[in-house]
Coordinates of C-alpha atoms in Angstrom, one line a residue:
X22 CA -40.0 -76.1 -150.5
X23 CA -40.2 -79.9 -150.9
X24 CA -37.1 -81.9 -151.7
X25 CA -36.3 -84.3 -154.5
X26 CA -36.5 -87.2 -152.1
X27 CA -40.0 -86.3 -151.0
X28 CA -41.2 -86.1 -154.6
X29 CA -39.4 -89.4 -155.3
X30 CA -41.1 -91.1 -152.3
X31 CA -44.5 -90.0 -153.6
X32 CA -43.7 -91.0 -157.2
X33 CA -42.8 -94.6 -156.1
X34 CA -46.3 -95.1 -154.8
X35 CA -49.0 -96.8 -156.9
X36 CA -51.3 -93.9 -156.4
X37 CA -48.9 -91.3 -157.8
X38 CA -46.4 -93.1 -160.0
X39 CA -48.1 -92.1 -163.3
X40 CA -48.6 -88.4 -162.4
X41 CA -46.6 -85.8 -164.2
X42 CA -43.9 -83.9 -162.2
X43 CA -46.1 -80.8 -161.8
X44 CA -48.9 -82.9 -160.2
X45 CA -46.3 -84.7 -158.0
X46 CA -45.0 -81.3 -156.9
X47 CA -48.5 -80.2 -156.1
X48 CA -49.2 -83.3 -154.1
X49 CA -45.9 -82.9 -152.3
X50 CA -46.8 -79.3 -151.4
X51 CA -49.7 -80.6 -149.3
X52 CA -47.4 -82.3 -146.7
X53 CA -44.6 -81.7 -144.2
X54 CA -41.6 -83.6 -143.0
X55 CA -41.6 -85.0 -139.4
X56 CA -38.5 -86.3 -137.6
X57 CA -39.1 -89.4 -135.4
X58 CA -36.8 -91.1 -133.0
X59 CA -36.3 -94.8 -132.6
X60 CA -39.2 -96.4 -130.7
X61 CA -41.7 -93.7 -131.4
X62 CA -45.1 -94.8 -132.7
X63 CA -46.3 -93.5 -136.0
X64 CA -49.7 -94.8 -135.2
X65 CA -51.4 -97.4 -133.0
X66 CA -53.7 -100.0 -134.2
X67 CA -57.3 -98.7 -134.0
X68 CA -56.3 -95.1 -134.8
X69 CA -58.4 -93.6 -137.6
X70 CA -56.5 -93.3 -140.9
X71 CA -56.1 -89.5 -141.1
X72 CA -52.6 -89.4 -142.7
X73 CA -50.6 -90.7 -145.6
X74 CA -46.9 -91.3 -144.8
X75 CA -43.7 -91.6 -146.9
X76 CA -40.5 -92.8 -145.4
X77 CA -37.7 -90.3 -146.4
X78 CA -35.1 -92.0 -144.3
X79 CA -34.7 -94.6 -141.6
X80 CA -37.0 -97.6 -141.0
X81 CA -40.6 -98.1 -139.8
X82 CA -41.9 -101.5 -138.8
X83 CA -45.6 -102.6 -139.0
X84 CA -46.1 -104.8 -136.0
X85 CA -48.7 -106.7 -134.0
X86 CA -48.6 -107.7 -130.3
X87 CA -47.9 -111.4 -129.5
X88 CA -49.5 -113.1 -126.5
X89 CA -46.2 -113.1 -124.7
X90 CA -46.0 -109.3 -124.9
X91 CA -43.4 -109.2 -127.6
X92 CA -44.1 -107.7 -131.1
X93 CA -44.2 -109.6 -134.4
X94 CA -43.0 -107.6 -137.4
X95 CA -45.4 -107.9 -140.3
X96 CA -43.5 -105.6 -142.6
X97 CA -40.5 -103.3 -142.7
X98 CA -40.7 -100.0 -144.5
X99 CA -37.5 -98.5 -145.6
X100 CA -36.6 -95.3 -147.4
X101 CA -38.9 -94.7 -150.4
X102 CA -41.9 -96.6 -149.0
X103 CA -45.3 -94.9 -148.9
X104 CA -48.1 -96.4 -146.8
X105 CA -51.4 -95.5 -145.3
X106 CA -53.1 -94.7 -148.6
X107 CA -56.0 -97.1 -148.0
X108 CA -56.7 -95.6 -144.6
X109 CA -56.6 -92.1 -146.1
X110 CA -59.2 -92.9 -148.6
X111 CA -61.7 -94.9 -146.6
X112 CA -61.1 -94.1 -142.9
X113 CA -60.7 -97.8 -141.9
X114 CA -59.2 -98.4 -138.5
X115 CA -55.6 -99.6 -138.4
X116 CA -55.1 -103.3 -137.6
X117 CA -51.5 -103.0 -136.5
X118 CA -48.9 -100.6 -134.9
X119 CA -46.4 -98.6 -136.9
X120 CA -43.2 -98.1 -134.9
X121 CA -40.0 -96.3 -135.8
X122 CA -37.3 -99.0 -135.7
X123 CA -34.4 -96.7 -136.8
X124 CA -34.5 -92.9 -136.5
X125 CA -36.5 -91.7 -139.4
X126 CA -37.9 -88.7 -141.2
X127 CA -41.5 -89.1 -142.4
X128 CA -43.3 -87.0 -145.0
X129 CA -47.0 -86.8 -144.0
X130 CA -50.1 -85.5 -145.8
X131 CA -53.4 -85.0 -143.8
X132 CA -56.5 -86.8 -145.0
X133 CA -58.5 -83.5 -145.2
X134 CA -55.9 -81.8 -147.4
X135 CA -55.6 -84.8 -149.6
X136 CA -59.3 -85.2 -150.1
X137 CA -59.7 -81.5 -150.9
X138 CA -56.9 -82.0 -153.5
X139 CA -58.7 -85.0 -155.0
X140 CA -61.9 -83.1 -155.5
X141 CA -60.1 -80.3 -157.4
X142 CA -57.7 -82.5 -159.5
X143 CA -59.6 -84.9 -161.8
X144 CA -56.4 -86.5 -163.0
X145 CA -55.4 -87.6 -159.5
X146 CA -59.0 -88.6 -158.7
X147 CA -59.0 -91.0 -161.7
X148 CA -56.1 -92.8 -160.0
X149 CA -58.0 -92.9 -156.7
X150 CA -61.0 -94.2 -158.5
X151 CA -58.9 -97.0 -160.0
X152 CA -57.7 -98.0 -156.6
X153 CA -61.2 -98.1 -155.2
X154 CA -62.5 -100.0 -158.2
X155 CA -59.7 -102.5 -157.7
X156 CA -61.2 -103.6 -154.5
X157 CA -64.4 -104.7 -156.3
X158 CA -63.2 -108.3 -157.2
X159 CA -64.9 -108.7 -160.6
X160 CA -62.2 -111.0 -161.9
X161 CA -60.3 -113.7 -160.2
X162 CA -56.8 -112.8 -161.2
X163 CA -56.7 -109.1 -160.3
X164 CA -54.0 -109.6 -157.8
X165 CA -52.1 -112.5 -159.4
X166 CA -51.8 -110.8 -162.8
X167 CA -51.2 -107.2 -162.2
X168 CA -50.9 -106.1 -165.8
X169 CA -53.9 -108.0 -166.8
X170 CA -55.7 -106.7 -163.7
X171 CA -55.0 -103.1 -164.6
X172 CA -56.4 -103.7 -168.1
X173 CA -59.5 -105.3 -166.7
X174 CA -59.8 -102.5 -164.1
X175 CA -59.7 -99.8 -166.9
X176 CA -62.4 -101.7 -168.7
X177 CA -64.4 -102.0 -165.5
X178 CA -64.0 -98.4 -164.6
X179 CA -65.2 -97.4 -168.0
X180 CA -68.2 -99.8 -167.7
X181 CA -69.1 -98.4 -164.3
X182 CA -68.6 -94.8 -165.4
X183 CA -70.8 -95.4 -168.5
X184 CA -73.3 -97.7 -166.8
X185 CA -77.0 -97.0 -167.4
X186 CA -77.5 -97.8 -163.8
X187 CA -76.4 -96.0 -160.7
X188 CA -73.3 -97.4 -159.0
X189 CA -72.5 -96.3 -155.5
X190 CA -69.7 -97.5 -153.2
X191 CA -69.5 -96.8 -149.4
X192 CA -67.1 -97.6 -146.7
X193 CA -68.2 -100.2 -144.0
X194 CA -69.8 -97.3 -141.9
X195 CA -72.0 -96.4 -144.9
X196 CA -70.1 -93.2 -146.0
X197 CA -70.1 -92.7 -149.7
X198 CA -66.7 -93.1 -151.4
X199 CA -67.8 -93.2 -155.1
X200 CA -70.7 -92.6 -157.3
X201 CA -70.8 -92.9 -161.1
X202 CA -72.1 -90.1 -163.4
X203 CA -75.5 -91.8 -163.6
X204 CA -76.0 -91.0 -159.9
X205 CA -75.8 -87.2 -160.6
X206 CA -78.0 -87.6 -163.7
X207 CA -80.7 -89.4 -161.7
X208 CA -80.6 -87.6 -158.3
X209 CA -79.3 -84.1 -159.1
X210 CA -76.6 -84.5 -156.5
X211 CA -73.1 -83.9 -157.9
X212 CA -70.2 -86.2 -156.9
X213 CA -68.5 -83.6 -154.7
X214 CA -71.7 -83.0 -152.8
X215 CA -72.2 -86.5 -151.6
X216 CA -68.7 -88.0 -151.1
X217 CA -68.2 -88.4 -147.4
X218 CA -72.0 -88.4 -146.7
X219 CA -74.3 -91.2 -146.1
X220 CA -76.9 -92.3 -148.7
X221 CA -79.5 -91.3 -146.2
X222 CA -79.5 -87.9 -147.8
X223 CA -81.7 -89.5 -150.5
X224 CA -84.3 -90.7 -148.0
X225 CA -87.8 -89.6 -148.7
X226 CA -89.2 -90.7 -145.3
X227 CA -91.7 -92.8 -147.1
X228 CA -89.8 -96.1 -147.2
X229 CA -90.8 -98.2 -144.2
X230 CA -88.1 -98.3 -141.5
X231 CA -88.4 -102.1 -141.5
X232 CA -86.9 -102.1 -145.0
X233 CA -83.8 -100.3 -143.8
X234 CA -83.5 -102.7 -140.9
X235 CA -83.7 -105.7 -143.2
X236 CA -81.2 -104.0 -145.6
X237 CA -78.5 -103.4 -142.9
X238 CA -79.2 -106.7 -141.2
X239 CA -78.3 -108.5 -144.5
X240 CA -75.3 -106.6 -145.7
X241 CA -73.7 -106.2 -142.3
X242 CA -74.0 -110.0 -142.0
X243 CA -72.2 -110.4 -145.3
X244 CA -75.2 -111.1 -147.4
X245 CA -76.5 -109.4 -150.5
X246 CA -79.8 -107.4 -150.3
X247 CA -82.2 -106.7 -153.1
X248 CA -85.3 -104.5 -152.8
X249 CA -87.1 -101.3 -153.7
X250 CA -86.7 -97.9 -152.2
X251 CA -88.8 -94.7 -152.5
X252 CA -86.1 -92.0 -152.5
X253 CA -86.0 -88.2 -153.0
X254 CA -83.9 -86.2 -155.5
X255 CA -82.0 -83.1 -154.6
X256 CA -85.0 -81.0 -155.9
X257 CA -87.4 -82.9 -153.7
X258 CA -88.9 -85.0 -156.5
X259 CA -89.7 -88.6 -155.4
X260 CA -88.5 -91.6 -157.4
X261 CA -88.5 -95.4 -157.1
X262 CA -85.3 -97.4 -157.5
X263 CA -84.6 -101.1 -157.6
X264 CA -81.5 -101.7 -155.5
X265 CA -79.0 -104.4 -155.1
X266 CA -76.4 -103.9 -152.3
X267 CA -73.5 -106.4 -151.7
X268 CA -70.6 -106.3 -149.3
X269 CA -67.0 -106.4 -150.5
X270 CA -64.5 -108.5 -148.5
X271 CA -60.7 -108.4 -148.0
X272 CA -58.5 -111.5 -148.0
X273 CA -59.3 -112.1 -144.3
X274 CA -63.1 -112.0 -144.9
X275 CA -63.6 -108.6 -143.3
X276 CA -66.0 -106.2 -145.0
X277 CA -64.1 -103.3 -146.6
X278 CA -66.9 -101.7 -148.7
X279 CA -70.5 -101.9 -149.8
X280 CA -71.3 -101.6 -153.5
X281 CA -74.9 -100.7 -154.6
X282 CA -76.2 -101.0 -158.1
X283 CA -79.5 -99.1 -158.6
X284 CA -82.0 -98.8 -161.4
X285 CA -84.6 -96.1 -161.7
X286 CA -88.0 -97.9 -161.8
X287 CA -90.3 -94.9 -161.4
X288 CA -91.8 -95.2 -164.8
X289 CA -92.3 -98.9 -164.3
X290 CA -94.0 -98.3 -160.9
X291 CA -96.3 -95.8 -162.4
X292 CA -97.2 -98.3 -165.1
X293 CA -97.8 -101.0 -162.5
X294 CA -100.0 -98.6 -160.6
X295 CA -101.9 -97.7 -163.7
X296 CA -102.4 -101.3 -164.7
X297 CA -103.6 -102.0 -161.1
X298 CA -106.0 -99.1 -161.3
X299 CA -107.4 -100.3 -164.7
X300 CA -107.8 -103.8 -163.3
X301 CA -109.7 -102.6 -160.2
X302 CA -111.4 -99.4 -161.2
X303 CA -114.4 -98.6 -163.3
X304 CA -113.1 -96.5 -166.2
X305 CA -116.0 -94.0 -166.3
X306 CA -116.7 -93.3 -162.6
X307 CA -113.4 -94.0 -160.9
X308 CA -115.0 -96.2 -158.2
X309 CA -114.2 -100.0 -157.8
X310 CA -115.3 -102.1 -160.8
X311 CA -117.6 -105.1 -160.2
X312 CA -114.7 -107.7 -160.0
X313 CA -112.7 -105.7 -157.4
X314 CA -115.8 -104.8 -155.4
X315 CA -116.8 -108.5 -155.2
X316 CA -113.3 -109.5 -154.2
X317 CA -113.3 -106.9 -151.4
X318 CA -116.8 -108.0 -150.3
X319 CA -115.6 -111.6 -150.0
X320 CA -112.7 -110.4 -147.8
X321 CA -115.0 -108.2 -145.6
X322 CA -117.3 -111.2 -145.1
X323 CA -114.4 -113.2 -143.7
X324 CA -113.3 -110.4 -141.5
X325 CA -116.8 -109.7 -140.2
X326 CA -117.3 -113.4 -139.3
X327 CA -113.9 -113.6 -137.6
X328 CA -114.3 -110.6 -135.5
X329 CA -118.1 -110.6 -135.1
X330 CA -118.4 -107.0 -136.4
X331 CA -121.5 -105.9 -138.3
X332 CA -121.3 -105.5 -142.1
X333 CA -123.8 -103.5 -144.0
X334 CA -124.5 -103.8 -147.8
X335 CA -126.1 -101.1 -149.8
X336 CA -127.5 -101.2 -153.4
X337 CA -128.4 -98.1 -155.3
X338 CA -130.0 -97.3 -158.7
X339 CA -130.5 -94.0 -160.5
X340 CA -134.2 -93.6 -161.0
X341 CA -135.5 -93.5 -164.6
X342 CA -131.9 -93.7 -165.9
X343 CA -133.0 -95.1 -169.3
X344 CA -135.2 -92.0 -169.7
X345 CA -132.2 -89.8 -169.1
X346 CA -130.2 -91.5 -171.8
X347 CA -133.1 -91.5 -174.2
X348 CA -133.9 -87.8 -173.6
X349 CA -130.5 -86.2 -173.2
X350 CA -128.2 -88.7 -174.8
X351 CA -125.6 -91.1 -173.5
X352 CA -123.1 -88.3 -172.9
X353 CA -125.3 -86.7 -170.4
X354 CA -126.1 -90.1 -168.9
X355 CA -122.3 -90.6 -168.4
X356 CA -122.2 -87.2 -166.7
X357 CA -125.0 -88.3 -164.4
X358 CA -123.1 -91.5 -163.5
X359 CA -119.9 -89.6 -162.7
X360 CA -121.8 -87.1 -160.6
X361 CA -123.4 -89.9 -158.6
X362 CA -120.0 -91.6 -158.1
X363 CA -118.6 -88.3 -156.8
X364 CA -121.4 -88.1 -154.3
X365 CA -120.9 -91.7 -153.3
X366 CA -117.2 -91.1 -152.6
X367 CA -118.0 -87.9 -150.6
X368 CA -120.7 -89.5 -148.5
X369 CA -118.8 -92.5 -147.2
X370 CA -115.7 -93.2 -145.1
X371 CA -112.3 -94.1 -146.5
X372 CA -112.7 -97.7 -145.2
X373 CA -116.1 -98.1 -147.0
X374 CA -115.9 -99.6 -150.5
X375 CA -117.9 -98.0 -153.3
X376 CA -118.4 -100.0 -156.6
X377 CA -120.2 -99.8 -159.8
X378 CA -121.8 -103.2 -160.5
X379 CA -123.0 -102.3 -164.0
X380 CA -125.2 -99.7 -165.8
X381 CA -126.6 -97.3 -163.3
X382 CA -126.3 -99.8 -160.4
X383 CA -123.9 -99.0 -157.6
X384 CA -123.1 -100.8 -154.3
X385 CA -121.5 -99.9 -151.1
X386 CA -119.8 -102.0 -148.4
X387 CA -119.9 -100.5 -144.9
X388 CA -117.7 -102.5 -142.4
X389 CA -118.5 -102.3 -138.7
X390 CA -121.9 -100.6 -139.5
X391 CA -125.3 -101.7 -138.1
X392 CA -128.6 -101.3 -139.9
X393 CA -129.5 -97.9 -138.3
X394 CA -126.3 -96.3 -139.2
X395 CA -126.4 -97.8 -142.7
X396 CA -129.9 -96.5 -143.3
X397 CA -128.8 -93.0 -142.1
X398 CA -125.9 -93.1 -144.5
X399 CA -128.2 -94.1 -147.3
X400 CA -130.5 -91.2 -146.6
X401 CA -127.6 -88.8 -146.7
X402 CA -126.6 -90.2 -150.1
X403 CA -130.2 -90.0 -151.3
X404 CA -130.4 -86.3 -150.3
X405 CA -127.1 -85.5 -151.9
X406 CA -128.0 -87.1 -155.2
X407 CA -131.3 -85.3 -155.3
X408 CA -129.4 -82.0 -155.2
X409 CA -127.3 -82.8 -158.2
X410 CA -127.9 -80.5 -161.2
X411 CA -126.4 -81.2 -164.7
X412 CA -126.6 -78.5 -167.3
X413 CA -127.8 -79.7 -170.7
X414 CA -128.9 -78.1 -173.9
X415 CA -132.4 -78.9 -173.0
X416 CA -132.0 -77.2 -169.6
X417 CA -130.9 -78.3 -166.1
X418 CA -131.2 -82.0 -165.3
X419 CA -132.0 -83.3 -161.8
X420 CA -132.7 -86.9 -160.8
X421 CA -133.2 -89.1 -157.8
X422 CA -132.1 -92.6 -156.7
X423 CA -133.5 -95.6 -154.9
X424 CA -131.6 -97.6 -152.3
X425 CA -131.8 -101.0 -150.6
X426 CA -129.9 -101.8 -147.4
X427 CA -129.2 -105.1 -145.7
X428 CA -127.0 -106.5 -142.9
X429 CA -124.7 -109.5 -143.3
X430 CA -125.7 -112.5 -141.2
X431 CA -122.6 -114.2 -139.7
X432 CA -124.1 -117.6 -140.3
X433 CA -123.8 -117.0 -144.1
X434 CA -120.5 -118.0 -145.7
X435 CA -120.7 -115.8 -148.7
X436 CA -121.8 -112.3 -149.7
X437 CA -124.6 -113.5 -152.1
X438 CA -127.4 -113.8 -149.6
X439 CA -127.0 -110.2 -148.2
X440 CA -126.6 -108.9 -151.8
X441 CA -129.9 -110.6 -152.7
X442 CA -131.6 -109.0 -149.7
X443 CA -130.3 -105.6 -150.5
X444 CA -131.3 -106.0 -154.1
X445 CA -134.8 -107.1 -153.1
X446 CA -135.0 -104.0 -150.8
X447 CA -133.9 -101.8 -153.7
X448 CA -136.6 -103.4 -155.9
X449 CA -139.2 -102.6 -153.2
X450 CA -138.0 -99.0 -153.1
X451 CA -138.4 -98.6 -156.8
X452 CA -141.8 -100.4 -156.8
X453 CA -142.9 -98.1 -153.9
X454 CA -142.4 -94.9 -155.9
X455 CA -138.6 -94.5 -156.1
X456 CA -136.5 -91.8 -154.4
X457 CA -136.5 -93.7 -151.1
X458 CA -134.5 -96.1 -148.8
X459 CA -135.8 -99.5 -147.8
X460 CA -134.0 -101.7 -145.3
X461 CA -134.3 -105.5 -145.7

C-alpha cells in the first residue's frame, strides 16, 4: 500500500498535480519504493529513460564530470522532488549522472507500466499531451510567462486536436509520440496502435527511396522538409499527402522532436492527373492527341540524333471513312475510331507513341526501329484492323486501312520532313488501291 508521502511526491509534479486523489493513488500503485545508500548512482548519463523517480527522503544530485575528474552539481533534488518524466515519455538519453548524496528512499515507476497506464487513462493522457505540446515553441513567452503559456498551450492543444490536417510528433529516433484525431480519420490507424511505432508503417513502397533520404538528410541536419508522399492506409488503400516536417530544438540547440503537418491531397492529385490526361489525350480514342504527339515526336527526334538510333514514323488512315459515317452514322464512325485505337495500342510496344492527328488519321512513333521492322509492324496493324467487326443495325461492318512508313534522317533537325515522307507514302498507298503499306 502506498504511503501519503509517495502520493504527495507525485502530486507535487507538474504532470500529476491537477489529478484527483483517486487518479494519484492509481498512479502511485504503479511503482515501488527503493532504498539507496549515499554514493549510489540512480542512473548514469547515456542510460535510456526507463523510469520516473520521486525523492521520498534524502538527497539526489544531478551531476556532470569535470575535466579534472571531479563532479559539478547541476541540481540538488530534495524530498518531494520528482524527476525523469521527460525521459519516461520520449526515451531520450540522459545527459548527466544522478547520484545519491545523502541516504535516500526513491519511489520509482517503470516506463512500460506508466505508458500502459497513459493509454488507458484519458485524463492523465491529456496532461501528458500538454507536456509534449509545450515543447513545440509556438509562442515566444511559453517559459517566461507560465500562466500565459498554459493558456496558450490549451489553445494550441485544442487547435492541434481539431486541426483539419494531420499532426504527428516523433522523438529524434522517429518513434511516434503523438498523433491528432485527424490521423486516425485519414489513415484508419488508432492512436494506441501507432504510439511507439515509426511512421514507416504508412509506407506504400511506391515513394522513391531518394525522397526519404532527402527527408531525413534535411530534418536530421535541423532543416525543414516539404514534399509529397504516396502512403498506405491501414486497409491498404493508397493516398497522397503533402507533408511538412520540422525539427524541434531544446535551449542548447539539440533536436528533441520532429513535428509533421500533413494534408491529404489525393483528390487534388487525381484532379491533376485528369487535367494532364485531358491535356494530352484524345477524348474519343484515349491515344495521344495531336499536340502531345507532336511534342513527343520533337523529343524523340532530339534523342535519335544524340544517340544515333533509328526512328520510324508511321501514318495511318481508315479507308473510305467518310462512307462509313454517311452510311452508318457518326456514332458507328466513332466506334470504328475507338476500335482502331484499341488495335493500335495492342500492336505496339509501351515505348512507342500512338496519336490521333485528326479525323480518321493516326500516327505512330517507333523509337530504335529500322525500316524493315517498321514495315513489319505496319503489316501486323493492317491485318489486325482488317479483322475488326462492328455490329450495326444494317449488319456487321468491316473496314481496312492504308499506311505510310518513313525513317527519320539524322541530318534533319525537325520531325516535319519525315512526317511529309510518311504522309506521301500513305497517299501512295491509298492511290494504289488502299489496304496496303508503302514505305517511303
